Amino acid sequence: MSLLVIGSIALDSVETPFGSNQDAVGGSAVFFSYAASLLHPVLAVGVVGNDYPEQELARLAKRGVDLKGVSRADGESFRWRGRYSYDLQNRDTLETRLGVFADFAPTIPEDFREANLIFLGNIDPELQLSVLDQVSKPEFVVCDTMNYWIESKRDALIELMKRIDVLMVNDAEARQLSGDWNIYRAARWILDNGPRLAIIKQGEYGAVLVEPDNRIFYLPAFPLEEIYDPTGAGDAFAGGFLGHLARSNDVSSANLRRAMVYGATMGSFAVERFSVDRFEEIGPAEVTARARAFRELVHFDIPHD
Amino acid sequence: MSLLVIGSIALDSVETPFGSNQDAVGGSAVFFSYAASLLHPVLAVGVVGNDYPEQELARLAKRGVDLKGVSRADGESFRWRGRYSYDLQNRDTLETRLGVFADFAPTIPEDFREANLIFLGNIDPELQLSVLDQVSKPEFVVCDTMNYWIESKRDALIELMKRIDVLMVNDAEARQLSGDWNIYRAARWILDNGPRLAIIKQGEYGAVLVEPDNRIFYLPAFPLEEIYDPTGAGDAFAGGFLGHLARSNDVSSANLRRAMVYGATMGSFAVERFSVDRFEEIGPAEVTARARAFRELVHFDIPHD
């Protein structure tokens, strides 16, 4: 299956208790692509400014990411600067400069339009809708969003929800969107409003997949003794999730659970280094080993009473 | 195996967004006993005042809880009054009246002294040590504690840790005790200081069992759409955990994982009603069904890549 991502391509400056970086590659499309490309080729759509390092695009291309949909516009690339608290539980956005992203109107290249697996990274829901208008065979659409859009573009988001298969958000977003504090009721609200699946991410705790008839799968996060930079973990999760579905061409319940495992695997790699650095250190063997380690983490048997 | 619990026998007054109660039965020994007695008989040690309702002791006795170790002292029973925040994430203690608990010096009845599974509920670590001095065949000792003792009786707690098998605490307590924010490093610190196992509870998220050589088992909490009163969930968890070990007479790794499932099962029942009310509504069939439902919640297979 062909896998398309649309999202931000950013330069991030991040401060954590363990160090900081400056203008490192980031953005939802980039974290997604680094993770997914370990499992399956990716078609990427986005925009960069004049200042975006050519070698960074080359690094992505070398990983099997088709950048035909990434345009270079006159101006500055999207920049985000943030600082994490001592325990990495909270982050403050210190600066957001939209740059060329402010006027971004995604155009899907002709030969991307038959993509059937689609990740709509966290951008304006109206742009997410315009992407769906341009693709001809969307079979499985996963969509992320954030508090800013839930507040400012709620109607577009509600319209979008009718056209996607999975809403993949974190717990705070699920609560804000549904108006319900309980994440399982929030998930039910999401399913009542369009998507047939909800995935709610809970950061260091794990992530839950909710299917119709209240079928619930909860996967804890991979236990890590060292976490350097949580930035991009959610997008890497999406990349692992959709990368696995794309390579296996199977959206059965059992395979959705496996996809969650690959999502959590990629999320755990993302936070082990700054930016996308960890993805440069690992290959298929590390991915498989960690995905299998999840079995040992959660499995038990109850033979009889 | 014989299972002994020592802890508080209290009258709780709790306010939650969903209602409140007044002088309802509570305390670590009581929540533990209600949960454990669904799986195995319990020997209870504690103290009550003149005002403690006789019929509440009769209700416990009827469940297979041997109250020979529960003395009635002259004075008022231990009382706790607390209020939970709108989302049940935080609670304020409004009042604690120690009453007869202030002068409690546990005496283990002669025929309880050969108990081999022991739960030291959250009381002064010096009293917990005195219990261990009175039992002759402790094979598996699980100990809880809280911030108050970590601050005020750290030395006794450190001494106690050398004589127990499992420290079972929540994440905030593990962090405070170890001085380490990361719960997996905190668990390693615990194992380096005596216990051979650490169980760290994370409330609505789940609980982790850490064994030597960094073997980790993470069990999510049972997904509940309605939570009425979190009071006693941790003690009910301990009751399910030790009740299962007692009835199965097996502390292998595989069975410790099962015991975690029974712990989480009992914790999830505890929060579905005020006080111990839910335990009066359920029997072995409900316990088994929910424990088995955990399989569906977490299991996946990764057949091949």
mmCIF file of N, CA, C and O in Angstrom, chain A residues 108 113 118 120 126-136 138 159-160 163:
data_model
loop_
_atom_site.group_PDB
_atom_site.id
_atom_site.type_symbol
_atom_site.label_atom_id
_atom_site.label_comp_id
_atom_site.label_asym_id
_atom_site.label_seq_id
_atom_site.Cartn_x
_atom_site.Cartn_y
_atom_site.Cartn_z
ATOM 1 N N ILE A 108 -1.202 18.071 -3.736
ATOM 2 C CA ILE A 108 -0.736 16.694 -3.785
ATOM 3 C C ILE A 108 -0.285 16.393 -5.214
ATOM 4 O O ILE A 108 -1.075 16.541 -6.154
ATOM 5 N N ARG A 113 -1.645 10.874 -5.723
ATOM 6 C CA ARG A 113 -3.084 10.990 -5.442
ATOM 7 C C ARG A 113 -3.790 9.660 -5.238
ATOM 8 O O ARG A 113 -4.917 9.618 -4.773
ATOM 9 N N ILE A 118 -3.109 7.344 4.655
ATOM 10 C CA ILE A 118 -2.809 8.776 4.747
ATOM 11 C C ILE A 118 -2.707 9.211 6.193
ATOM 12 O O ILE A 118 -3.588 8.907 7.007
ATOM 13 N N LEU A 120 -2.676 12.593 8.251
ATOM 14 C CA LEU A 120 -2.863 14.037 8.269
ATOM 15 C C LEU A 120 -2.239 14.559 9.558
ATOM 16 O O LEU A 120 -2.855 14.529 10.622
ATOM 17 N N GLU A 126 -8.745 22.702 7.955
ATOM 18 C CA GLU A 126 -9.205 23.043 6.596
ATOM 19 C C GLU A 126 -8.204 22.557 5.551
ATOM 20 O O GLU A 126 -8.595 22.101 4.470
ATOM 21 N N LEU A 127 -6.919 22.626 5.894
ATOM 22 C CA LEU A 127 -5.903 22.089 4.985
ATOM 23 C C LEU A 127 -5.975 20.565 4.964
ATOM 24 O O LEU A 127 -5.809 19.936 3.908
ATOM 25 N N GLN A 128 -6.250 19.982 6.107
ATOM 26 C CA GLN A 128 -6.397 18.518 6.155
ATOM 27 C C GLN A 128 -7.557 18.090 5.254
ATOM 28 O O GLN A 128 -7.452 17.111 4.502
ATOM 29 N N LEU A 129 -8.662 18.862 5.294
ATOM 30 C CA LEU A 129 -9.804 18.560 4.420
ATOM 31 C C LEU A 129 -9.416 18.705 2.949
ATOM 32 O O LEU A 129 -9.809 17.885 2.110
ATOM 33 N N SER A 130 -8.618 19.729 2.638
ATOM 34 C CA SER A 130 -8.244 19.945 1.229
ATOM 35 C C SER A 130 -7.375 18.804 0.712
ATOM 36 O O SER A 130 -7.410 18.472 -0.473
ATOM 37 N N VAL A 131 -6.605 18.182 1.612
ATOM 38 C CA VAL A 131 -5.814 17.014 1.204
ATOM 39 C C VAL A 131 -6.754 15.867 0.838
ATOM 40 O O VAL A 131 -6.587 15.211 -0.207
ATOM 41 N N LEU A 132 -7.766 15.648 1.663
ATOM 42 C CA LEU A 132 -8.710 14.554 1.385
ATOM 43 C C LEU A 132 -9.462 14.807 0.074
ATOM 44 O O LEU A 132 -9.833 13.866 -0.626
ATOM 45 N N ASP A 133 -9.670 16.082 -0.279
ATOM 46 C CA ASP A 133 -10.336 16.402 -1.551
ATOM 47 C C ASP A 133 -9.455 16.065 -2.751
ATOM 48 O O ASP A 133 -9.954 15.920 -3.861
ATOM 49 N N GLN A 134 -8.157 15.960 -2.515
ATOM 50 C CA GLN A 134 -7.231 15.764 -3.633
ATOM 51 C C GLN A 134 -6.825 14.309 -3.835
ATOM 52 O O GLN A 134 -6.212 13.981 -4.847
ATOM 53 N N VAL A 135 -7.099 13.454 -2.863
ATOM 54 C CA VAL A 135 -6.698 12.048 -3.032
ATOM 55 C C VAL A 135 -7.897 11.250 -3.532
ATOM 56 O O VAL A 135 -9.051 11.541 -3.192
ATOM 57 N N SER A 136 -7.619 10.251 -4.352
ATOM 58 C CA SER A 136 -8.724 9.559 -5.023
ATOM 59 C C SER A 136 -9.096 8.230 -4.380
ATOM 60 O O SER A 136 -10.203 7.749 -4.546
ATOM 61 N N PRO A 138 -8.486 7.097 -0.819
ATOM 62 C CA PRO A 138 -8.093 6.987 0.585
ATOM 63 C C PRO A 138 -8.800 5.803 1.243
ATOM 64 O O PRO A 138 -10.024 5.759 1.297
ATOM 65 N N GLU A 159 -16.250 18.409 10.880
ATOM 66 C CA GLU A 159 -16.516 17.979 9.500
ATOM 67 C C GLU A 159 -15.471 16.956 9.050
ATOM 68 O O GLU A 159 -15.790 15.919 8.466
ATOM 69 N N LEU A 160 -14.217 17.262 9.381
ATOM 70 C CA LEU A 160 -13.114 16.363 9.029
ATOM 71 C C LEU A 160 -13.290 14.985 9.661
ATOM 72 O O LEU A 160 -13.016 13.955 9.036
ATOM 73 N N ARG A 163 -14.746 12.147 7.867
ATOM 74 C CA ARG A 163 -14.062 11.622 6.683
ATOM 75 C C ARG A 163 -12.776 10.870 7.011
ATOM 76 O O ARG A 163 -12.018 10.537 6.096
#
